[in-house]
Tab-separated table of C-alpha atoms in Angstrom:
chain	number	residue	atom	x	y	z
A	1	UNK	CA	-5.809	25.123	3.691
A	2	UNK	CA	-2.168	25.690	4.474
A	3	UNK	CA	0.219	23.725	2.241
A	4	UNK	CA	1.764	21.688	5.058
A	5	UNK	CA	-1.652	20.334	6.035
A	6	UNK	CA	-2.414	19.602	2.379
A	7	UNK	CA	0.772	17.517	2.209
A	8	UNK	CA	-0.020	15.639	5.409
A	9	UNK	CA	-3.603	14.942	4.318
A	10	UNK	CA	-2.304	13.664	0.979
A	11	UNK	CA	0.099	11.294	2.734
A	12	UNK	CA	-2.436	10.143	5.314
A	13	UNK	CA	-5.348	9.655	2.919
A	14	UNK	CA	-3.203	7.682	0.456
A	15	UNK	CA	-2.184	5.278	3.220
A	16	UNK	CA	-5.670	4.954	4.688
A	17	UNK	CA	-7.276	4.037	1.391
A	18	UNK	CA	-4.498	1.664	0.286
A	19	UNK	CA	-4.882	-0.060	3.652
A	20	UNK	CA	-8.650	-0.223	3.251
A	21	UNK	CA	-8.535	-1.720	-0.240
A	22	UNK	CA	-5.907	-4.270	0.839
A	23	UNK	CA	-8.091	-5.263	3.781
A	24	UNK	CA	-10.868	-6.164	1.323
A	25	UNK	CA	-8.827	-9.301	0.563
A	26	UNK	CA	-8.982	-10.562	4.138
A	27	UNK	CA	-10.568	-14.001	4.058
A	28	UNK	CA	-10.557	-14.133	0.263
A	29	UNK	CA	-6.870	-14.396	-0.629
A	30	UNK	CA	-5.776	-17.107	-3.070
A	31	UNK	CA	-3.800	-19.003	-0.427
A	32	UNK	CA	-3.941	-18.620	3.314
A	33	UNK	CA	-0.398	-17.365	3.731
A	34	UNK	CA	-0.813	-14.733	1.017
A	35	UNK	CA	-4.117	-13.601	2.574
A	36	UNK	CA	-2.372	-13.109	5.888
A	37	UNK	CA	0.551	-11.251	4.336
A	38	UNK	CA	-1.672	-8.753	2.547
A	39	UNK	CA	-3.854	-8.283	5.631
A	40	UNK	CA	-0.709	-7.460	7.607
A	41	UNK	CA	0.300	-4.971	4.944
A	42	UNK	CA	-3.166	-3.414	5.237
A	43	UNK	CA	-2.604	-3.015	8.968
A	44	UNK	CA	0.818	-1.476	8.318
A	45	UNK	CA	-0.689	1.105	5.933
A	46	UNK	CA	-3.437	2.026	8.389
A	47	UNK	CA	-0.814	2.438	11.104
A	48	UNK	CA	1.077	4.782	8.798
A	49	UNK	CA	-2.119	6.773	8.159
A	50	UNK	CA	-2.606	7.086	11.902
A	51	UNK	CA	0.868	8.583	12.346
A	52	UNK	CA	0.161	11.194	9.654
A	53	UNK	CA	-3.267	12.011	11.118
A	54	UNK	CA	-1.548	12.498	14.484
A	55	UNK	CA	0.768	15.057	12.859
A	56	UNK	CA	-2.366	16.859	11.634
A	57	UNK	CA	-3.829	16.695	15.130
A	58	UNK	CA	-0.744	18.481	16.439
A	59	UNK	CA	-1.490	21.236	13.890
A	60	UNK	CA	-5.048	21.740	15.120
A	61	UNK	CA	-7.028	19.180	13.132
A	62	UNK	CA	-9.452	16.888	14.934
A	63	UNK	CA	-8.695	13.376	16.130
A	64	UNK	CA	-7.878	10.560	13.657
A	65	UNK	CA	-11.173	8.643	13.851
A	66	UNK	CA	-13.152	11.741	12.878
A	67	UNK	CA	-10.719	12.493	10.070
A	68	UNK	CA	-10.946	8.946	8.709
A	69	UNK	CA	-14.674	8.348	9.190
A	70	UNK	CA	-16.183	11.814	9.233
A	71	UNK	CA	-15.030	13.490	6.026
A	72	UNK	CA	-16.886	13.513	2.728
A	73	UNK	CA	-15.232	12.572	-0.609
A	74	UNK	CA	-14.437	16.184	-1.564
A	75	UNK	CA	-12.483	16.552	1.686
A	76	UNK	CA	-10.143	13.682	0.897
A	77	UNK	CA	-6.795	14.414	-0.760
A	78	UNK	CA	-5.654	10.947	-1.783
A	79	UNK	CA	-4.499	10.195	-5.305
A	80	UNK	CA	-7.175	8.476	-7.399
A	81	UNK	CA	-4.953	5.374	-7.660
A	82	UNK	CA	-5.715	4.643	-4.014
A	83	UNK	CA	-9.500	4.714	-4.355
A	84	UNK	CA	-9.725	2.341	-7.349
A	85	UNK	CA	-11.499	-0.967	-6.682
A	86	UNK	CA	-9.129	-3.725	-5.613
A	87	UNK	CA	-9.508	-5.764	-8.815
A	88	UNK	CA	-8.104	-9.279	-8.961
A	89	UNK	CA	-5.000	-10.500	-7.116
A	90	UNK	CA	-2.589	-9.474	-9.895
A	91	UNK	CA	-4.129	-5.986	-10.139
A	92	UNK	CA	-3.864	-5.543	-6.381
A	93	UNK	CA	-0.205	-6.571	-6.366
A	94	UNK	CA	0.662	-4.336	-9.315
A	95	UNK	CA	-1.057	-1.362	-7.690
A	96	UNK	CA	0.745	-2.036	-4.424
A	97	UNK	CA	4.101	-2.259	-6.143
A	98	UNK	CA	3.637	1.055	-7.958
A	99	UNK	CA	2.437	2.668	-4.726
A	100	UNK	CA	5.060	1.158	-2.416
A	101	UNK	CA	7.907	2.230	-4.686
A	102	UNK	CA	6.451	5.768	-4.712
A	103	UNK	CA	6.229	5.696	-0.951
A	104	UNK	CA	9.831	4.542	-0.651
A	105	UNK	CA	10.982	7.495	-2.801
A	106	UNK	CA	8.756	9.911	-0.892
A	107	UNK	CA	9.753	8.715	2.576
A	108	UNK	CA	13.448	8.861	1.726
A	109	UNK	CA	12.996	12.492	0.655
A	110	UNK	CA	10.841	13.425	3.642
A	111	UNK	CA	13.292	11.855	6.104
A	112	UNK	CA	15.381	14.951	5.314
A	113	UNK	CA	12.444	17.355	5.696
A	114	UNK	CA	13.039	20.625	7.503
A	115	UNK	CA	9.750	19.979	9.351
A	116	UNK	CA	11.152	17.766	12.109
A	117	UNK	CA	7.989	15.876	13.146
A	118	UNK	CA	7.460	14.779	9.545
A	119	UNK	CA	11.109	13.775	9.155
A	120	UNK	CA	10.802	11.626	12.291
A	121	UNK	CA	7.670	9.831	11.034
A	122	UNK	CA	9.154	9.288	7.574
A	123	UNK	CA	12.287	7.718	9.065
A	124	UNK	CA	10.189	5.447	11.279
A	125	UNK	CA	8.076	4.086	8.415
A	126	UNK	CA	10.942	3.084	6.166
A	127	UNK	CA	11.554	-0.342	7.683
A	128	UNK	CA	7.964	-1.496	7.050
A	129	UNK	CA	8.169	-0.110	3.538
A	130	UNK	CA	11.258	-2.223	2.996
A	131	UNK	CA	9.160	-5.331	3.626
A	132	UNK	CA	6.312	-4.070	1.417
A	133	UNK	CA	8.757	-3.654	-1.456
A	134	UNK	CA	10.201	-7.119	-0.863
A	135	UNK	CA	6.701	-8.603	-0.819
A	136	UNK	CA	5.629	-6.816	-4.010
A	137	UNK	CA	8.769	-7.471	-6.014
A	138	UNK	CA	8.846	-11.169	-5.016
A	139	UNK	CA	5.267	-11.680	-6.214
A	140	UNK	CA	5.614	-9.579	-9.381
A	141	UNK	CA	8.748	-11.383	-10.486
A	142	UNK	CA	6.951	-14.713	-10.218
A	143	UNK	CA	3.697	-13.641	-11.826
A	144	UNK	CA	5.450	-11.536	-14.443
A	145	UNK	CA	7.771	-14.368	-15.490
A	146	UNK	CA	5.310	-17.168	-14.774
A	147	UNK	CA	2.951	-18.312	-17.477
A	148	UNK	CA	1.851	-16.526	-20.645
A	149	UNK	CA	-1.468	-15.759	-18.955
A	150	UNK	CA	0.032	-14.350	-15.774
A	151	UNK	CA	2.428	-12.182	-17.755
A	152	UNK	CA	-0.293	-10.902	-20.063
A	153	UNK	CA	-2.634	-10.035	-17.204
A	154	UNK	CA	0.033	-8.236	-15.217
A	155	UNK	CA	1.238	-6.301	-18.253
A	156	UNK	CA	-2.361	-5.241	-18.817
A	157	UNK	CA	-2.686	-4.109	-15.172
A	158	UNK	CA	0.527	-2.127	-15.505
A	159	UNK	CA	-0.748	-0.422	-18.668
A	160	UNK	CA	-4.033	0.508	-16.995
A	161	UNK	CA	-2.586	1.628	-13.670
A	162	UNK	CA	0.398	3.699	-14.851
A	163	UNK	CA	-1.628	6.882	-15.574
A	164	UNK	CA	-3.127	6.668	-12.075
A	165	UNK	CA	0.259	5.933	-10.510
A	166	UNK	CA	1.823	8.975	-12.153
A	167	UNK	CA	-1.111	10.854	-10.596
A	168	UNK	CA	0.414	10.063	-7.173
A	169	UNK	CA	2.852	12.853	-7.988
A	170	UNK	CA	0.220	15.472	-8.746
A	171	UNK	CA	1.482	18.793	-7.372
A	172	UNK	CA	0.276	19.469	-3.833
A	173	UNK	CA	-1.644	22.794	-3.797
A	174	UNK	CA	0.731	25.414	-2.367
A	175	UNK	CA	3.719	23.123	-2.888
A	176	UNK	CA	6.056	25.971	-3.885
A	177	UNK	CA	6.043	27.281	-0.311
A	178	UNK	CA	6.906	23.843	1.072
A	179	UNK	CA	9.782	23.467	-1.375
A	180	UNK	CA	11.097	26.936	-0.480
A	181	UNK	CA	11.069	26.003	3.225
A	182	UNK	CA	12.869	22.700	2.622
A	183	UNK	CA	9.883	20.686	3.828
A	184	UNK	CA	9.736	18.602	0.657
A	185	UNK	CA	11.431	18.436	-2.752
A	186	UNK	CA	9.263	19.253	-5.812
A	187	UNK	CA	6.786	16.485	-6.711
A	188	UNK	CA	8.078	16.462	-10.293
A	189	UNK	CA	11.594	15.654	-9.123
A	190	UNK	CA	10.366	12.762	-6.992
A	191	UNK	CA	8.150	11.566	-9.845
A	192	UNK	CA	11.092	11.387	-12.248
A	193	UNK	CA	13.181	9.559	-9.662
A	194	UNK	CA	10.342	7.092	-9.040
A	195	UNK	CA	9.800	6.380	-12.715
A	196	UNK	CA	13.500	5.872	-13.367
A	197	UNK	CA	13.683	3.288	-10.566
A	198	UNK	CA	10.427	1.655	-11.684
A	199	UNK	CA	11.718	1.278	-15.211
A	200	UNK	CA	15.027	-0.212	-14.128
A	201	UNK	CA	13.275	-2.731	-11.858
A	202	UNK	CA	10.471	-3.808	-14.233
A	203	UNK	CA	12.033	-3.471	-17.650
A	204	UNK	CA	13.376	-7.022	-17.785
A	205	UNK	CA	9.847	-8.395	-17.293
A	206	UNK	CA	7.382	-5.766	-18.565
A	207	UNK	CA	7.069	-3.131	-21.284
A	208	UNK	CA	6.955	0.451	-20.006
A	209	UNK	CA	6.277	3.627	-22.010
A	210	UNK	CA	8.317	6.806	-21.706
A	211	UNK	CA	7.118	8.956	-18.801
A	212	UNK	CA	6.231	11.761	-21.218
A	213	UNK	CA	3.870	9.379	-23.038
A	214	UNK	CA	1.733	8.818	-19.955
A	215	UNK	CA	-1.250	11.142	-19.398
A	216	UNK	CA	-1.585	11.268	-15.603
A	217	UNK	CA	-4.999	10.975	-13.965
A	218	UNK	CA	-5.065	13.851	-11.492
A	219	UNK	CA	-7.504	15.755	-9.310
A	220	UNK	CA	-7.201	13.816	-6.078
A	221	UNK	CA	-4.891	16.369	-4.452
A	222	UNK	CA	-7.582	19.008	-5.045
A	223	UNK	CA	-10.403	16.882	-3.627
A	224	UNK	CA	-11.751	15.889	-7.069
A	225	UNK	CA	-12.398	12.177	-7.053
A	226	UNK	CA	-13.979	9.363	-9.027
A	227	UNK	CA	-17.235	7.652	-8.064
A	228	UNK	CA	-15.156	4.844	-6.533
A	229	UNK	CA	-14.371	7.001	-3.514
A	230	UNK	CA	-18.077	7.491	-2.835
A	231	UNK	CA	-18.755	3.747	-2.595
A	232	UNK	CA	-15.495	3.171	-0.712
A	233	UNK	CA	-16.409	5.717	1.956
A	234	UNK	CA	-19.995	4.453	2.099
A	235	UNK	CA	-18.571	1.071	3.131
A	236	UNK	CA	-15.701	2.300	5.309
A	237	UNK	CA	-17.715	4.949	7.160
A	238	UNK	CA	-20.953	2.953	7.435
A	239	UNK	CA	-20.660	2.071	11.105
A	240	UNK	CA	-19.479	5.542	12.103
A	241	UNK	CA	-22.385	7.134	10.271
A	242	UNK	CA	-24.991	4.753	11.711
A	243	UNK	CA	-23.714	4.938	15.279
A	244	UNK	CA	-21.759	8.180	15.795
A	245	UNK	CA	-19.517	8.067	18.837
A	246	UNK	CA	-19.800	4.267	19.166
A	247	UNK	CA	-16.991	2.526	21.044
A	248	UNK	CA	-15.854	-1.121	20.790
B	1	UNK	CA	-11.123	-42.393	-5.229
B	2	UNK	CA	-14.302	-40.527	-4.491
B	3	UNK	CA	-16.319	-37.540	-5.641
B	4	UNK	CA	-15.272	-34.075	-4.395
B	5	UNK	CA	-17.633	-32.568	-1.843
B	6	UNK	CA	-18.735	-28.969	-2.023
B	7	UNK	CA	-17.552	-26.886	0.940
B	8	UNK	CA	-17.940	-23.208	1.809
B	9	UNK	CA	-14.237	-22.608	2.350
B	10	UNK	CA	-12.315	-22.248	-0.942
B	11	UNK	CA	-9.134	-23.671	0.657
B	12	UNK	CA	-10.938	-26.777	1.801
B	13	UNK	CA	-12.674	-27.003	-1.547
B	14	UNK	CA	-9.384	-27.122	-3.443
B	15	UNK	CA	-7.914	-29.603	-1.007
B	16	UNK	CA	-10.935	-31.819	-1.392
B	17	UNK	CA	-10.776	-31.682	-5.174
B	18	UNK	CA	-7.078	-32.546	-5.118
B	19	UNK	CA	-7.714	-35.496	-2.840
B	20	UNK	CA	-10.078	-37.018	-5.394
B	21	UNK	CA	-7.212	-37.199	-7.872
B	22	UNK	CA	-4.795	-38.967	-5.561
B	23	UNK	CA	-4.734	-42.670	-4.817
B	24	UNK	CA	-3.137	-41.899	-1.432
B	25	UNK	CA	-5.014	-38.766	-0.253
B	26	UNK	CA	-2.939	-38.106	2.843
B	27	UNK	CA	-0.145	-36.693	0.654
B	28	UNK	CA	-2.440	-34.514	-1.476
B	29	UNK	CA	-1.714	-30.802	-1.356
B	30	UNK	CA	-2.714	-27.945	-3.648
B	31	UNK	CA	-0.759	-25.091	-2.154
B	32	UNK	CA	2.798	-25.726	-3.326
B	33	UNK	CA	5.289	-27.527	-1.137
B	34	UNK	CA	5.564	-27.459	2.638
B	35	UNK	CA	8.423	-25.751	4.449
B	36	UNK	CA	9.298	-26.050	8.130
B	37	UNK	CA	9.941	-22.686	9.777
B	38	UNK	CA	12.546	-21.981	12.465
B	39	UNK	CA	12.878	-18.691	14.263
B	40	UNK	CA	15.692	-16.959	16.169
B	41	UNK	CA	14.071	-14.634	18.696
B	42	UNK	CA	17.133	-12.656	19.815
B	43	UNK	CA	20.631	-12.643	18.380
B	44	UNK	CA	22.565	-15.528	19.860
B	45	UNK	CA	19.481	-17.607	20.728
B	46	UNK	CA	19.051	-21.068	19.241
B	47	UNK	CA	16.618	-21.413	16.355
B	48	UNK	CA	13.235	-22.784	17.464
B	49	UNK	CA	10.806	-24.734	15.305
B	50	UNK	CA	7.598	-22.694	15.140
B	51	UNK	CA	5.539	-24.388	12.427
B	52	UNK	CA	5.150	-24.779	8.674
B	53	UNK	CA	4.105	-22.774	5.613
B	54	UNK	CA	3.035	-23.630	2.078
B	55	UNK	CA	4.913	-21.884	-0.746
B	56	UNK	CA	6.186	-22.496	-4.248
B	57	UNK	CA	9.837	-21.702	-3.491
B	58	UNK	CA	12.190	-20.700	-0.675
B	59	UNK	CA	11.955	-16.920	-1.154
B	60	UNK	CA	8.155	-17.023	-1.033
B	61	UNK	CA	8.344	-19.353	1.970
B	62	UNK	CA	10.437	-16.773	3.865
B	63	UNK	CA	7.992	-14.020	2.918
B	64	UNK	CA	5.030	-16.040	4.128
B	65	UNK	CA	6.824	-17.233	7.262
B	66	UNK	CA	7.404	-13.615	8.286
B	67	UNK	CA	3.646	-13.101	8.377
B	68	UNK	CA	2.672	-16.424	9.868
B	69	UNK	CA	5.258	-16.624	12.646
B	70	UNK	CA	6.854	-13.220	13.177
B	71	UNK	CA	3.720	-11.097	13.428
B	72	UNK	CA	3.853	-11.128	17.205
B	73	UNK	CA	6.710	-11.357	19.677
B	74	UNK	CA	10.351	-11.049	18.806
B	75	UNK	CA	12.209	-12.312	15.763
B	76	UNK	CA	15.555	-11.423	14.241
B	77	UNK	CA	15.990	-14.238	11.764
B	78	UNK	CA	14.051	-17.034	10.064
B	79	UNK	CA	15.052	-20.323	8.469
B	80	UNK	CA	12.811	-22.242	6.085
B	81	UNK	CA	13.644	-25.818	5.235
B	82	UNK	CA	11.742	-28.044	2.793
B	83	UNK	CA	9.812	-30.540	4.904
B	84	UNK	CA	11.160	-33.291	2.658
B	85	UNK	CA	14.681	-32.478	3.916
B	86	UNK	CA	13.750	-33.461	7.451
B	87	UNK	CA	14.733	-37.029	8.280
B	88	UNK	CA	13.114	-38.329	11.457
B	89	UNK	CA	13.073	-41.377	13.663
B	90	UNK	CA	9.683	-43.120	13.551
B	91	UNK	CA	7.580	-42.078	16.524
B	92	UNK	CA	6.569	-45.711	16.945
B	93	UNK	CA	10.232	-46.393	17.832
B	94	UNK	CA	10.293	-43.920	20.746
B	95	UNK	CA	11.514	-46.772	22.943
B	96	UNK	CA	15.018	-46.571	21.408
B	97	UNK	CA	15.540	-43.530	23.662
B	98	UNK	CA	14.665	-45.374	26.864
B	99	UNK	CA	17.394	-46.658	29.206
B	100	UNK	CA	17.325	-50.293	30.288
B	101	UNK	CA	19.625	-49.607	33.230
B	102	UNK	CA	20.110	-46.585	35.453
B	103	UNK	CA	22.332	-44.092	33.621
B	104	UNK	CA	21.746	-41.167	35.934
B	105	UNK	CA	25.552	-40.764	36.194
B	106	UNK	CA	25.139	-38.910	32.889
B	107	UNK	CA	22.963	-36.243	34.524
B	108	UNK	CA	24.415	-33.036	36.026
B	109	UNK	CA	22.624	-33.367	39.419
B	110	UNK	CA	25.839	-32.724	41.399
B	111	UNK	CA	26.711	-29.571	39.464
B	112	UNK	CA	24.925	-26.839	41.392
B	113	UNK	CA	25.059	-24.089	38.809
B	114	UNK	CA	22.849	-21.527	40.555
B	115	UNK	CA	24.861	-21.806	43.780
B	116	UNK	CA	28.155	-21.422	41.903
B	117	UNK	CA	26.910	-18.323	40.096
B	118	UNK	CA	25.800	-16.765	43.382
B	119	UNK	CA	29.194	-17.528	44.974
B	120	UNK	CA	31.080	-15.980	42.047
B	121	UNK	CA	28.870	-12.873	42.141
B	122	UNK	CA	29.507	-12.441	45.895
B	123	UNK	CA	33.255	-12.788	45.365
B	124	UNK	CA	33.174	-10.208	42.567
B	125	UNK	CA	31.283	-7.639	44.656
B	126	UNK	CA	33.627	-8.249	47.634
B	127	UNK	CA	36.635	-7.561	45.418
B	128	UNK	CA	35.117	-4.227	44.333
B	129	UNK	CA	34.504	-3.002	47.903
C-alpha cells in the first residue's frame, strides 16, 4: 500500500481504538463527572478517526463505516498500545496521557505537512487535543502525588505501558518517501521529541528510564497485532457482522 | 442511623453507605465537595448559573464542568465557586421582596426603548441618503 495511505491508516486506527477503549468506561466511571469526561474524550477520538478515514476516502478507499467495521485484525495499522485492554482507571489515564502527548507532537508536526488535506485536519484537531492533555495531566498530577497506593499503581502502569507507548513511533512502512516529500518528519525525530517532553513533565512525580533502555513493542504498523485486537474487533464489529448494511 | 441498602447503581450505593455514617444524612456526600458552575456563552454576556459539579478541588471542578455544562451550545468561559461560598436569603423569607405599597414608579414603563431605537435608526439612514 502506498506510504501516504499507510500513514493515514495508522493515524485513523490509533484514534478509533483509543476512542473505543475509552468508551468501555461509559456507565462505569468512578464518579459521574469523570465518566462523562472520558466518554466525551472517546467521542472526540472517534471524530478524529472519522476525519482521517475521510482523507483515505478521498484517496480511493471505501467509506468510513466499512473501514472501521469491515476490516480484519491484520488490516489494522494501529500501534499495539491502542488495542490493550482498558485496565483500571489509573491504567486508562496513564495510557491516555502517553498517547495524547504523542498525538500533540504528531499533530504539531503534521500541521506543517506538504500534503495540504492532512495539514488542514491536523490543525483542526489541535484544540481538542489541548483539552485531552489538560484532562490527563490534571488527573495524573493528583493520582501521582496522592497517596502511596495511587503513586505506586500509576508508577507501575507507566513502567508497563512505556514499551508500548514507544511503539507508537514505529516506522511507517515506506516512511522514507513521505519524509523526502515533506509530508511528515521521521518517526524517530518525533519519538525523541515526545520522550523529552514526557520526561520533563513527569519527572517530578514518576521515575522514567532512558529512552535507549526501553525495548519498544512494535508490529502494529505492519498489521501484526496481539490477541487483544481480535477480541476488541469481535466486540466492536459484532453488530456490523451480524447485520451487514443495517441502519439506525 | 440505619443499615445501608444494596442498590444496583454504584453511585447510589456509595451515597447510601455514606448516609449510614452521618447523624444528619442530608449533608452526606461521597464525591468530594460541591461547586456551583456559571457559564459565559459569548464574550461580553453575563455569567449564568447552569448547575453544580462534585470535585476534590477547583481545577478538577473546572475540568468536570466543561463536560457537564459545555458539551452542547456555546461557552467561552466558566466559573466554579464552592457551594459553601454562596450566602443566600432563606426561601421561606421570600416575602421580604414584596411591596406593601405601589412602587411602580420604579419601573421603566414610560421608557419606550424599542420605539427610540427605531427612531434613531431611521434618523441615521436618512442622514446617509
